[in-house]
Amino acid sequence: MSVLFYKRPDYVPKLPGPLSLTQSEIIAEKTHLSRTPIPAKLSFENIVQNKAQTPCTLQDFLEYLFYVSHDVETLQFWLWLQDYTKRFYADSPAEQSLSPPWSTVGTFQRTRGVPDQPPKSADKSRFGASGYNFGQQELSTTPRFDKPSFIAGTANTQWSWAHSSEDADGQVELKRQACRLLSLPDMDLSHQDPKLTSPAANQPHRYEIDRIISHYLASDSPRELNLSPQTRAVVLDALQHTTHPSGFSPVCDLVESTLRARSYPNFIRWSLRNVNEPRARFIRRISVAHVVLAVLMAFFLVLSRESRGWRLWCFPLLLIGLPVAIAAHKGICFFTHRSQSRNLRPWEQFSDAAAFVKSVDNDDDDDDAYSMADRGGNKSALLDPFGPSNSYDHESWVEAYRRKKWSQKVFARNVRVRDETLRSIQKGIVTQSWLWGALIGVSFMVLVLALPKAGVLGKHDYYWG
């Protein structure tokens, strides 16, 4: 890939409605048709495995989804599921046998036999992380399962296993939600004993699965995934019977395809920006003012009786204004790029003083360069799969940033860009901006110089000061 002609990944908008197989296919198709190759060092795998450097680390990805895209729960759930799958297959065969793989006849088609090992990377690339082939049909609206057994034996499912009365009350509500999603009659569960034991209750990681249901899959949960009622019903039915990772297959591929096809390219596109919106807006206004001044100067010189040589004074203004405007449109500031840095994000500007430490790299001579050593308490909250709801309205920086002066927002502190691949892409964008600006400026000047003198304005009709 030639960095000189690199094009940013196209922005992939959210589709209306909940996540579904059809929407995943549409997003993947649009991304495939408009995809710009992303360097291998900035691949999705390197980012989620935290192998890239700031501002393309896993923490940066989480913060982008949390503060900008507002759908961080998809990545939080996916990261937990990857870790849970490894831990499940690390259990003894006796424990694994308590949770057999799940399959729903007529809804999903298994691509291979019952796995006794985690899906291989080659299988993931073909069938998704779950190892299931979704085919070309939408999720069935009526999952196949034993309805009488579900109604009569609900008290003996894993949802009836609770450590406290509060857990029992929450699990009873989950049962009612599942019944409503599956179009079943609501049940009177007040007489059921939450401490009843059953094979489902003895399955490994049952309590953790219950917490995942209450955090991501149940309606009105703190980190509710945007799933269709059909998908939610299939997953709840699967997790009623097993804690095997295959029980998450209906939602796993939907979440992963959304992360790869929409969230990931949008994150790379956003990470290429080295200034915040206030400074980008300020730079655009200054550069556009240069271009407008050059056009007005050329217009009056054409109408005047001055020689064509005077019109060349318009070119420096165009050569400054056009490239800067093109780069600012992509969120790039020439001066910030020259120092190999970026603006601190609004939520980073109000972290504790310990969150920023001076770089001690031997090759770093910039006293103003800082490295992100810690992101404060929100770092652990974003990585915690059972943390609070994903909302930052209560965070102190929101009001503090709103009260900040305009000049302070424009001239915010910078932090060094550590990822060399990202810096090389930014360098390509800067070079492109100069080339396009020069090309447009030269074309405009050729046109201006070719126009004859109108002679409308005399020496006493205007004053250049």
PDB file of C-alpha atoms in Angstrom, residues 78 81-82 85 89 102 108-113 115 117-120 123-134 244-254 256:
ATOM      1  CA  TRP A  78     -17.206  -9.478  22.953  1.00  0.00           C
ATOM      2  CA  LEU A  81     -16.936 -13.790  25.610  1.00  0.00           C
ATOM      3  CA  GLN A  82     -13.421 -14.325  24.237  1.00  0.00           C
ATOM      4  CA  THR A  85     -14.437 -19.210  25.977  1.00  0.00           C
ATOM      5  CA  TYR A  89     -12.210 -24.903  27.569  1.00  0.00           C
ATOM      6  CA  TRP A 102     -26.150 -25.932  22.211  1.00  0.00           C
ATOM      7  CA  PHE A 108     -28.843 -22.404  12.863  1.00  0.00           C
ATOM      8  CA  GLN A 109     -26.911 -24.951  10.875  1.00  0.00           C
ATOM      9  CA  ARG A 110     -23.873 -26.467  12.537  1.00  0.00           C
ATOM     10  CA  THR A 111     -20.790 -26.331  10.386  1.00  0.00           C
ATOM     11  CA  ARG A 112     -19.034 -29.215  12.101  1.00  0.00           C
ATOM     12  CA  GLY A 113     -19.445 -31.732  14.899  1.00  0.00           C
ATOM     13  CA  PRO A 115     -16.328 -29.150  19.316  1.00  0.00           C
ATOM     14  CA  GLN A 117     -11.661 -27.535  21.533  1.00  0.00           C
ATOM     15  CA  PRO A 118     -12.093 -23.767  21.027  1.00  0.00           C
ATOM     16  CA  PRO A 119     -12.756 -22.699  17.396  1.00  0.00           C
ATOM     17  CA  LYS A 120      -9.569 -22.217  15.413  1.00  0.00           C
ATOM     18  CA  ASP A 123     -12.719 -21.357  11.334  1.00  0.00           C
ATOM     19  CA  LYS A 124     -13.444 -17.961  12.908  1.00  0.00           C
ATOM     20  CA  SER A 125     -12.610 -16.130   9.706  1.00  0.00           C
ATOM     21  CA  ARG A 126     -15.028 -18.336   7.804  1.00  0.00           C
ATOM     22  CA  PHE A 127     -17.891 -18.837  10.193  1.00  0.00           C
ATOM     23  CA  GLY A 128     -17.350 -16.122  12.833  1.00  0.00           C
ATOM     24  CA  ALA A 129     -16.210 -16.479  16.400  1.00  0.00           C
ATOM     25  CA  SER A 130     -18.949 -18.926  17.385  1.00  0.00           C
ATOM     26  CA  GLY A 131     -18.255 -21.524  14.708  1.00  0.00           C
ATOM     27  CA  TYR A 132     -21.816 -21.495  13.398  1.00  0.00           C
ATOM     28  CA  ASN A 133     -22.965 -20.831   9.871  1.00  0.00           C
ATOM     29  CA  PHE A 134     -25.943 -18.494   9.866  1.00  0.00           C
ATOM     30  CA  HIS A 244     -21.383 -23.737  26.848  1.00  0.00           C
ATOM     31  CA  PRO A 245     -19.942 -20.843  24.767  1.00  0.00           C
ATOM     32  CA  SER A 246     -21.996 -22.078  21.808  1.00  0.00           C
ATOM     33  CA  GLY A 247     -25.075 -20.792  23.631  1.00  0.00           C
ATOM     34  CA  PHE A 248     -23.962 -17.288  22.695  1.00  0.00           C
ATOM     35  CA  SER A 249     -23.583 -18.111  18.995  1.00  0.00           C
ATOM     36  CA  PRO A 250     -26.737 -16.233  17.878  1.00  0.00           C
ATOM     37  CA  VAL A 251     -25.403 -12.951  19.261  1.00  0.00           C
ATOM     38  CA  CYS A 252     -21.646 -13.482  19.034  1.00  0.00           C
ATOM     39  CA  ASP A 253     -21.383 -13.257  15.261  1.00  0.00           C
ATOM     40  CA  LEU A 254     -23.751 -10.276  15.159  1.00  0.00           C
ATOM     41  CA  GLU A 256     -18.303  -9.333  16.062  1.00  0.00           C
TER      42      GLU A 256
END
